[in-house]
Coordinates of C-alpha atoms in Angstrom, one line a residue:
X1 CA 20.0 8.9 21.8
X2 CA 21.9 11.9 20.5
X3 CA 24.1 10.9 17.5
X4 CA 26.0 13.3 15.2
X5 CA 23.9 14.5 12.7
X6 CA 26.2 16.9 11.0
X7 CA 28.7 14.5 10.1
X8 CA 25.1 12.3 9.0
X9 CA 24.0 15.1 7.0
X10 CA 27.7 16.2 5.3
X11 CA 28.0 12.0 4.3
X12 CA 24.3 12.4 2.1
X13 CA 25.5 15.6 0.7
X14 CA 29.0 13.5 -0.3
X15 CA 27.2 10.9 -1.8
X16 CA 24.4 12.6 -2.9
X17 CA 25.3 12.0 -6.9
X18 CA 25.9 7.8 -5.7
X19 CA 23.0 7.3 -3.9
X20 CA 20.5 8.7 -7.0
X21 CA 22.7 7.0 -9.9
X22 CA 21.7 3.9 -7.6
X23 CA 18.2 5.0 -7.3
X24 CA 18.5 5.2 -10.6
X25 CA 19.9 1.7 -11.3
X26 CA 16.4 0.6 -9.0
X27 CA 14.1 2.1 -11.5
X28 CA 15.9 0.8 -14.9
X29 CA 15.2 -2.3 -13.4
X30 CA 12.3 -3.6 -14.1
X31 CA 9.9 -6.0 -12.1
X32 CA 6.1 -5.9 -12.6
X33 CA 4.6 -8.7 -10.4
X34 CA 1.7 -8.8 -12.4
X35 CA 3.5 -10.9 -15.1
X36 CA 7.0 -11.5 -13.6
X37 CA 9.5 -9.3 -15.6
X38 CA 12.3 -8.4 -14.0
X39 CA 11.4 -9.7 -10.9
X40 CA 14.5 -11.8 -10.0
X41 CA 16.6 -9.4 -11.6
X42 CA 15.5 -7.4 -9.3
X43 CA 15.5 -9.4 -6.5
X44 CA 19.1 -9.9 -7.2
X45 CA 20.0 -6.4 -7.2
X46 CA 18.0 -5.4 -4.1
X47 CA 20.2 -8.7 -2.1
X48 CA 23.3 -7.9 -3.6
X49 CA 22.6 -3.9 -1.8
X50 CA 22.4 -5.4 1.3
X51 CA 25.4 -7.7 0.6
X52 CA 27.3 -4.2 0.5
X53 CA 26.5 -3.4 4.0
X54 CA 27.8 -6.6 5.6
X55 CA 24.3 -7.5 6.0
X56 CA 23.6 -11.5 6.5
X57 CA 21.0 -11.6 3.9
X58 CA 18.7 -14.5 2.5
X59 CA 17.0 -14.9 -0.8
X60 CA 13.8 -17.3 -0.4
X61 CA 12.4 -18.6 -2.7
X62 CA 8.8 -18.9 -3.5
X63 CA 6.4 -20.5 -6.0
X64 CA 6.0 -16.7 -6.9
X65 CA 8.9 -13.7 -6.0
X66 CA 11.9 -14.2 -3.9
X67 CA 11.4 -12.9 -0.3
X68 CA 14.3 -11.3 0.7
X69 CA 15.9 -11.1 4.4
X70 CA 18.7 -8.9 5.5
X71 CA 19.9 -9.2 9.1
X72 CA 22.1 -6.9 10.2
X73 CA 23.2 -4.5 13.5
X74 CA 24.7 -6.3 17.0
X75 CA 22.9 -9.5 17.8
X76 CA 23.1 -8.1 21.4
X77 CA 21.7 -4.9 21.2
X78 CA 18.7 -4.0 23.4
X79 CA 16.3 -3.6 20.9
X80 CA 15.1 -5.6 17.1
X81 CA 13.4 -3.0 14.5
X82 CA 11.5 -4.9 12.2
X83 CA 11.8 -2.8 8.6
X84 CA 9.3 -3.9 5.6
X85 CA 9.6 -2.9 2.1
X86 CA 8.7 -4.5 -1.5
X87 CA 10.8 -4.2 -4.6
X88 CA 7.9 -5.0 -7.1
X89 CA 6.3 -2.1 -9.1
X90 CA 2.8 -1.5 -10.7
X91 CA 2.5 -2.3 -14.2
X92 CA 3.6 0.8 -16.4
X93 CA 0.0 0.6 -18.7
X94 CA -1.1 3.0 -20.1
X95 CA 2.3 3.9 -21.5
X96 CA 1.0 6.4 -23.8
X97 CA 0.3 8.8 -20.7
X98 CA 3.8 8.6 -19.1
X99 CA 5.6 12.2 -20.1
X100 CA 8.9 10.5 -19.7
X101 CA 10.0 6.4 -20.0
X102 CA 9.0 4.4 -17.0
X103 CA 11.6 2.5 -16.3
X104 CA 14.2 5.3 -16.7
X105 CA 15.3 8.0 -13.9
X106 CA 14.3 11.4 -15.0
X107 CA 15.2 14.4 -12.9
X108 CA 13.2 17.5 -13.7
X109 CA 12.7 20.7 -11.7
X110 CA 13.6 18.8 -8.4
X111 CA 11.7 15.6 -9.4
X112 CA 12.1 12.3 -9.9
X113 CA 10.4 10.3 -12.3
X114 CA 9.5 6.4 -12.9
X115 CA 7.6 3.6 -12.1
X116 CA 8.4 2.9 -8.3
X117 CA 10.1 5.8 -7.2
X118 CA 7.3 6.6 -4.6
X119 CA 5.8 2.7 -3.9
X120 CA 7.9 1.8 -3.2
X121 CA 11.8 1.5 -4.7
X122 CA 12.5 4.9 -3.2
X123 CA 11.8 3.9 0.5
X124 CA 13.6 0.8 0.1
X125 CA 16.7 2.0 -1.1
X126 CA 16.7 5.1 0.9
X127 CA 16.3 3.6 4.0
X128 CA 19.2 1.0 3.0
X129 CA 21.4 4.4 2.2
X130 CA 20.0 5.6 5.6
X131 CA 21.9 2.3 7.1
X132 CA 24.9 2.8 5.6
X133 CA 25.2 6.8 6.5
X134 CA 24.5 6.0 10.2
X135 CA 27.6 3.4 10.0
X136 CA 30.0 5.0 7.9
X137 CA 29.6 8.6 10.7
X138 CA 28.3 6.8 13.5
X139 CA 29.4 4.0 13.8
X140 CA 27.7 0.4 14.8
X141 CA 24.1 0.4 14.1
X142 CA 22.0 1.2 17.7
X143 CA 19.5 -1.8 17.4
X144 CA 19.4 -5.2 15.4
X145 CA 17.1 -4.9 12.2
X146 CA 15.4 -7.7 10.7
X147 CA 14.7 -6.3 6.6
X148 CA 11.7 -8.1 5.2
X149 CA 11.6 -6.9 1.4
X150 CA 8.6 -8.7 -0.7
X151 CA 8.3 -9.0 -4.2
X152 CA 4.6 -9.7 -5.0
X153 CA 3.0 -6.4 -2.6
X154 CA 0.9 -5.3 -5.8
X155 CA -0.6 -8.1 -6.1
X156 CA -1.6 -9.2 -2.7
X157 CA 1.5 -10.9 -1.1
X158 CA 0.1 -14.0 -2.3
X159 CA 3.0 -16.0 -0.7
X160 CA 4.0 -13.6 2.0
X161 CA 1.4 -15.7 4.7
X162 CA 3.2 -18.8 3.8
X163 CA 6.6 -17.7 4.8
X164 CA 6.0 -15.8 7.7
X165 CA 4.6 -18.9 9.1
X166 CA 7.5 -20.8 8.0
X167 CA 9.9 -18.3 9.2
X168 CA 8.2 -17.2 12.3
X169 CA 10.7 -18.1 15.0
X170 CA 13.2 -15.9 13.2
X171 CA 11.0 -12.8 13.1
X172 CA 10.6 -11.6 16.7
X173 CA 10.9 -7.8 17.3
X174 CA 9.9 -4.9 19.3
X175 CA 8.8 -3.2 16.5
X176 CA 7.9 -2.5 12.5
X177 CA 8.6 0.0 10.6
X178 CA 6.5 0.1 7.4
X179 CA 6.9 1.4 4.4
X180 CA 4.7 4.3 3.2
X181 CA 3.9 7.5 5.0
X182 CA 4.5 10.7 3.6
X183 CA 3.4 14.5 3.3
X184 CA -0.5 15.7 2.9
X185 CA -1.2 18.8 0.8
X186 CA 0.0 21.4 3.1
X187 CA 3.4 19.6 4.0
X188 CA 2.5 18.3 7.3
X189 CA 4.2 14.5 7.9
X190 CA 1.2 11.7 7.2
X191 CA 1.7 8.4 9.2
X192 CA -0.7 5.6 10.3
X193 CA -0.9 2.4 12.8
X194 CA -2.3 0.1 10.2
X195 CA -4.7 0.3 7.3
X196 CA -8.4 -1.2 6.2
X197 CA -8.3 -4.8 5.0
X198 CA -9.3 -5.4 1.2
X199 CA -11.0 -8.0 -0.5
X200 CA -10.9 -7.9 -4.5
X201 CA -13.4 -9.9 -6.8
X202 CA -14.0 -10.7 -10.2
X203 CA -17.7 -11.7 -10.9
X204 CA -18.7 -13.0 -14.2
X205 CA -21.9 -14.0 -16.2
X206 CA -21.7 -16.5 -19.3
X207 CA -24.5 -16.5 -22.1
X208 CA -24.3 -17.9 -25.1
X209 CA -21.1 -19.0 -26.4
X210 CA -20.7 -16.4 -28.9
X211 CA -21.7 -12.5 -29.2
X212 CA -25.1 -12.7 -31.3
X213 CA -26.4 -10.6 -33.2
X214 CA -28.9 -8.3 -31.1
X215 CA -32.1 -8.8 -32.5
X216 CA -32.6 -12.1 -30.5
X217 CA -32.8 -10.0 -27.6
X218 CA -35.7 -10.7 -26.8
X219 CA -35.3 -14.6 -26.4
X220 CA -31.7 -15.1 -25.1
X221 CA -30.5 -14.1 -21.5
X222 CA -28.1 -10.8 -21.6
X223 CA -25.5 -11.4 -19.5
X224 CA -24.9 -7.5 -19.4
X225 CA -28.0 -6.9 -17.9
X226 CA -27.6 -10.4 -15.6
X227 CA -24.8 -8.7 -14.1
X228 CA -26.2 -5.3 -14.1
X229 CA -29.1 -6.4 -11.4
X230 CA -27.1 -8.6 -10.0
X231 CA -24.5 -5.6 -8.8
X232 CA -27.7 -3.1 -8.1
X233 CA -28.6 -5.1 -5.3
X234 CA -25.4 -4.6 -3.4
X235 CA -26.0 -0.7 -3.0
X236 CA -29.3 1.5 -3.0
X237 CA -29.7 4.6 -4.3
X238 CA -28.5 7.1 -1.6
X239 CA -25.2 4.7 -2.1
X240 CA -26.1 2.6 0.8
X241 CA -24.5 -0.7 1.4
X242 CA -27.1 -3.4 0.8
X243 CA -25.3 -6.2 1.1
X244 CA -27.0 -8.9 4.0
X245 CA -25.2 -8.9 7.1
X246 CA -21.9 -7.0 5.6
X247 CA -22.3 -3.5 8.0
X248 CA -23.6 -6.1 11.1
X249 CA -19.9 -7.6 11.1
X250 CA -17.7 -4.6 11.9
X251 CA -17.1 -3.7 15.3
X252 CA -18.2 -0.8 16.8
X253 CA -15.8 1.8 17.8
X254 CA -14.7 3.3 21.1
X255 CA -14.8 6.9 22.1
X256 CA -11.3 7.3 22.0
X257 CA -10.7 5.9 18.6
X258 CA -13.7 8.0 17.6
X259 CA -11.1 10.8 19.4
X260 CA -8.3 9.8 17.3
X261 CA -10.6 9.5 14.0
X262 CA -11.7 13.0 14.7
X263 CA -7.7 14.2 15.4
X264 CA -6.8 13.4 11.7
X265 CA -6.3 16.7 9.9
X266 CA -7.5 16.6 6.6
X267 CA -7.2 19.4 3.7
X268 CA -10.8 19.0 2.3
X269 CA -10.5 22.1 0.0
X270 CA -6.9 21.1 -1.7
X271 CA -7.9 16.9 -1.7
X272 CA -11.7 18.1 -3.8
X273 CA -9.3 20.5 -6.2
X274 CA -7.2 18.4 -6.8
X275 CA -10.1 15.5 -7.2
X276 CA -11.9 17.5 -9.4
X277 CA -15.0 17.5 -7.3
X278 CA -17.8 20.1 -6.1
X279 CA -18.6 18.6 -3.1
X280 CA -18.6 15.0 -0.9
X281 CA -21.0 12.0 -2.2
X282 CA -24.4 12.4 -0.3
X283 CA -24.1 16.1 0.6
X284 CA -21.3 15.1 3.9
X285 CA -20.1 18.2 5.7
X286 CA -15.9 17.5 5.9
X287 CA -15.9 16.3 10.1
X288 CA -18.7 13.8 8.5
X289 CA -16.8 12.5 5.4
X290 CA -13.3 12.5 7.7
X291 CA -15.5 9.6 9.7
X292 CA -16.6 7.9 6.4
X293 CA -13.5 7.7 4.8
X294 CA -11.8 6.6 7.7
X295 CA -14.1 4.3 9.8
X296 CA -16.5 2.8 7.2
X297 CA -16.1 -0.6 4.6
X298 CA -16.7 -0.3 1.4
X299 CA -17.9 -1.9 -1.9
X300 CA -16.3 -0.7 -5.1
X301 CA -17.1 -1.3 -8.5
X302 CA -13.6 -0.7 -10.1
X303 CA -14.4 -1.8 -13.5
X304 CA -17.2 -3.3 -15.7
X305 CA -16.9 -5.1 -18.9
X306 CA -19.1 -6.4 -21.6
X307 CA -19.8 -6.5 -25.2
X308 CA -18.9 -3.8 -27.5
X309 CA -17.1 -0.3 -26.6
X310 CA -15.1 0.9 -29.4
X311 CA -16.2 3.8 -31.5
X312 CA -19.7 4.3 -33.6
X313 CA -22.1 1.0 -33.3
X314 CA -21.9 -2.7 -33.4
X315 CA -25.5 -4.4 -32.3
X316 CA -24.5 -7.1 -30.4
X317 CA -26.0 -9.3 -27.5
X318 CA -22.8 -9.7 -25.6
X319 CA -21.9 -13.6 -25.1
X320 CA -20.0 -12.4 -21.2
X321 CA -19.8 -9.7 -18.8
X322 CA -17.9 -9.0 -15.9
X323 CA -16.9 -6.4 -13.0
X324 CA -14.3 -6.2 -10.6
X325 CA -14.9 -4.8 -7.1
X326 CA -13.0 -4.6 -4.3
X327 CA -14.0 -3.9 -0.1
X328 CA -12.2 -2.3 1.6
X329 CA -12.6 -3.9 5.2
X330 CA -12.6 -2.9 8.6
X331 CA -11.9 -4.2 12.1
X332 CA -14.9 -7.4 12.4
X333 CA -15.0 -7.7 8.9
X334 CA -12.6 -10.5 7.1
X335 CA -11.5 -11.3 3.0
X336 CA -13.1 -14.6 3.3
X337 CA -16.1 -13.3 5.2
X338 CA -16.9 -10.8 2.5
X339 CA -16.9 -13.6 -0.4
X340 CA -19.2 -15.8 1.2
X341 CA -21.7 -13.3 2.5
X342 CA -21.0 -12.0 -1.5
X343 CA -21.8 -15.3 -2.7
X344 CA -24.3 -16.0 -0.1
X345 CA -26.4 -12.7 -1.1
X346 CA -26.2 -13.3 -4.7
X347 CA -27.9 -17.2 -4.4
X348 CA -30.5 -15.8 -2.3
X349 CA -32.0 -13.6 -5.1
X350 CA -30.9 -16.1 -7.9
X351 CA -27.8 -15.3 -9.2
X352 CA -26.5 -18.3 -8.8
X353 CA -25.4 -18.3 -12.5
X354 CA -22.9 -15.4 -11.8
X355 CA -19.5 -16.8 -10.7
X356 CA -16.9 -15.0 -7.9
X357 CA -13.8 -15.1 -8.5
X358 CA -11.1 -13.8 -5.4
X359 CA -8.2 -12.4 -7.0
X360 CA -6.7 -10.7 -3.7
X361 CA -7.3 -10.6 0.0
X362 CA -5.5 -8.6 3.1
X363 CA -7.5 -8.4 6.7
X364 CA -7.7 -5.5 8.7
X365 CA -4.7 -4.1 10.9
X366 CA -4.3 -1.7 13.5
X367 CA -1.3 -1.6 16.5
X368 CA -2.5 0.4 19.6
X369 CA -1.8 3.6 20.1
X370 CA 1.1 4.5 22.2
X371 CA 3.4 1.7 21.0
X372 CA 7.6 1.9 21.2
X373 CA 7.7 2.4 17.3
X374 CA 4.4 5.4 17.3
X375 CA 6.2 7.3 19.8
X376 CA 9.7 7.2 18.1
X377 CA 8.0 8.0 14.8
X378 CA 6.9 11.1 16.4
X379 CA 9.8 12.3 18.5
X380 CA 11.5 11.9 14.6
X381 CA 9.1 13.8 12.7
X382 CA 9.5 16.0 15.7
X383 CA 13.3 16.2 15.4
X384 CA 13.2 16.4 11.5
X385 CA 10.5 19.2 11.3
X386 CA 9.8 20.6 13.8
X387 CA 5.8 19.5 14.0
X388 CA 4.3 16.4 14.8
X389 CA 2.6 14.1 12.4
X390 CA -1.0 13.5 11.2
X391 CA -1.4 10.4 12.6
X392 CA -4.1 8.0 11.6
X393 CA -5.3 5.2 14.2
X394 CA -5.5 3.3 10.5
X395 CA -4.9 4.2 6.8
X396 CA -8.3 4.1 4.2
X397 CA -5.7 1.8 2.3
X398 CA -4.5 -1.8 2.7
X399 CA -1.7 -3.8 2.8
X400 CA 0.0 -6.6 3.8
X401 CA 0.6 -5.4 7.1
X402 CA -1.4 -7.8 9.5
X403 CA 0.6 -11.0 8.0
X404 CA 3.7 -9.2 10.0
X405 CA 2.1 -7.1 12.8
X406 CA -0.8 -9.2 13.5
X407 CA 0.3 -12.4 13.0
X408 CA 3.5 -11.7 14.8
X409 CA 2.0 -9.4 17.3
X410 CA 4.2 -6.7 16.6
X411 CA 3.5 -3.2 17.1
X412 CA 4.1 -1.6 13.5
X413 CA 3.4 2.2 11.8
X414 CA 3.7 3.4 8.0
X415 CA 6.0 6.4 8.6
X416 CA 8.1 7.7 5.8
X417 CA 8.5 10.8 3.9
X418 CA 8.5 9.2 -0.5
X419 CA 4.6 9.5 -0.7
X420 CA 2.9 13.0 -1.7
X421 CA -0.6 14.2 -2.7
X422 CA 0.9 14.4 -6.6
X423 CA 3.3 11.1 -6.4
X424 CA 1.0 9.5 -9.4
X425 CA 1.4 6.1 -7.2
X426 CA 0.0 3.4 -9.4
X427 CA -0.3 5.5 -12.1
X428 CA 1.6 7.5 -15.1
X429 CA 4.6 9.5 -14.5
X430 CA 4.9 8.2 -10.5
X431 CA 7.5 10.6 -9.0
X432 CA 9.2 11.6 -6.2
X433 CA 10.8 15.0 -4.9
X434 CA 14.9 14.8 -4.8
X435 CA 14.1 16.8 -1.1
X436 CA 11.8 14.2 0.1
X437 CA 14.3 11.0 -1.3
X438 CA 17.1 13.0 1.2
X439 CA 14.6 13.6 4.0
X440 CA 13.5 9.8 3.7
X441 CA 17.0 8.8 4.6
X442 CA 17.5 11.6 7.7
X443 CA 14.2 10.5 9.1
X444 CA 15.7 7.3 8.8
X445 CA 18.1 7.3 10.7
X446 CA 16.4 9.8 13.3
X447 CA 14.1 7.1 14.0
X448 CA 16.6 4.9 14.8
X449 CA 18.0 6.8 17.4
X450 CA 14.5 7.1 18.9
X451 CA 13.7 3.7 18.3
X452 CA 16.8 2.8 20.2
X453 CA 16.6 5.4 23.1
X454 CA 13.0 6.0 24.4
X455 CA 12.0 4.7 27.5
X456 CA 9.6 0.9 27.0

């Protein structure tokens, strides 16, 4: 639908100095879901936002963060965009890295720095500036949109499951409009129809009660070494999974989404550069490791602890060890299906002693192509640069997206512009670009119009 985008454009540059000293309100406040600061605080303020645009919003409560839902847009109109967002942030550790406070707005050289203003505090309120630009220069909004805003993304939506199913008869819609999307490393838009599911473990081995001293060594179980075998067997050499009956689950893929795989336009050179890396794992030409990364599960060993690491020497027979791992899942392949073939796997060769521990689970998600909200993401990216996105049939990440698209069979795409190869998401000194903050909103409000206008 055409819409005025001059008098769009002319409100942002108006307000420009408003809308960041509120982005800049979002990143002073704090809220870590890992241990709870801030997060009603937060909550509060990200309610109170959508209380300024007449929205008829909800705070629920749950045994963890608030859920909060913002209706708002005619009740009649033809169409319901679902939008998705989550207020919480990564913890800031380690603070020693960050070049500038965390939880303070600092503009530099056209960038914006603090914890959440990529993932995802900058979509959110962007999008929510978006909404009020279209009304205050065009008018009434040109579908209904039902805002579901999270607190707990980061660390699994441990409680979003519950409410959907609670709230289910409220949430119809012809469409979803995640959060994420952004630019790859030559500028060129980056959306997706879903994402891999993710499965993350903690596994554990207990010794004696204490660390010894480690001259018994050779009479007392290590449980370094228990836990050492026990995570060998999960992978061969040529970093093959080995895990029984994890690769028989997943589904095989079709030619076309083989097609669509194959379609994804990835910068090999500038993604090993700015890796660090010489080459792919096992030798892969790129069109092979573009198939891996995209199509294939993995098994991850994020982290292993035991014993002593500090500096010089301590001889010790540690008393625990532990790892965490996660899998990143494909279509076939489920979080609860990959803890018990896990746990069924580690009994049959003995390990009975080593205890899994499920700290985080989201399932695999894709919408099919060709879907109402796809093809308005595109004529958008279209409309706001002149080229169409790299669109993946599914992201190599995860979220929570099937406990909204699946679940409520609702067609659904990541499209957004607040994510870039450099954003430092989860990690010190996360940023944004000021440009890409703007363009968030314009794109915003583009694909509204689209959304609204483009043919079933």
């Amino acid at each position: 639908m055409p819409y005025n985008t001059e008098a769009l454009n002319a409100y942002l540059d108006q307000h420009r100095d408003r809308f960041l000293d509120e982005f800049g309100q979002f990143i002073g406040q704090i809220s870590v879901a890992a241990d709870g600061r801030g997060v009603p605080e937060m909550a509060e303020l990200v309610a109170e936002r959508f209380r300024q645009l007449g929205a008829d919003v909800t705070v629920y409560p749950t045994p963890g963060s608030p859920v909060i839902y913002a209706e708002m847009g005619p009740q009649d109109a033809a169409r319901t965009l679902m939008i998705y967002n989550h207020y919480d942030v990564q913890p800031e550790d380690p603070l020693e890295l960050w070049e500038t406070p965390p939880f303070e707005m600092v503009i530099r050289d056209g960038v914006i720095y603090g914890r959440g203003t990529s993932d995802d505090k900058g979509e959110l309120l962007s999008r929510i500036q978006a909404v009020e630009a279209w009304r205050e220069t065009q008018g009434e909004l040109p579908v209904h949109i039902k805002w579901v805003v999270e607190g707990e993304e980061e660390i699994g939506s441990v409680h979003l499951e519950e409410w959907v199913d609670e709230h289910a008869a409220m949430l119809a819609a012809d469409g979803l409009l995640w959060e994420g999307g952004g630019y790859d490393e030559v500028g060129r838009p980056m959306f997706g129809l879903g994402g891999k599911g993710l499965a993350f473990f903690e596994l554990h081995c207990q010794g004696a009660d204490h660390d010894l001293h480690s001259s018994v060594a050779p009479i007392v179980v290590n449980p370094a070494w228990r836990l050492v075998w026990a995570l060998s067997t999960l992978k061969d050499h040529d970093d093959n999974i080995t895990l029984d009956g994890y690769l028989e689950h997943q589904r095989a893929l079709t030619d076309e989404e083989w097609a669509r795989i194959d379609a994804v336009q990835l910068e090999f050179d500038a993604m090993r550069k700015r890796w660090g890396l010489d080459g792919w794992l096992k030798d892969l030409d790129d069109p092979a490791a573009r198939r891996r990364y995209i199509s294939e599960p993995t098994i991850t060993i994020c982290g292993i602890h035991s014993g002593y690491g500090g500096p010089g020497s301590k001889t010790v027979l540690p008393a625990e060890a532990s790892a965490k791992l996660d899998f990143r899942l494909v279509d076939g392949l489920t979080s609860q299906l990959a803890h018990d073939l896990l746990r069924q796997h580690l009994d049959r060769r003995g390990f009975t002693d080593i205890t899994i521990t499920q700290l985080g689970g989201e399932e695999f998600a894709a919408s099919p192509p060709g879907s109402l909200v796809e093809r308005a993401a595109i004529a958008a990216s279209q409309e706001s640069w002149g080229k169409e996105p790299n669109m993946y049939p599914w992201l190599p990440g995860s979220g929570p997206i099937h406990q909204l698209s699946t679940r409520l069979n609702i067609p659904a795409i990541f499209a957004g512009t607040t994510w870039h190869p450099n954003a430092r998401i989860h990690s010190p000194n996360e940023n944004i670009h000021v440009k890409d903050y703007f363009e968030s909103m314009r794109f915003t409000a583009s694909f509204l119009a689209h959304f609204a206008s483009l043919k079933a």
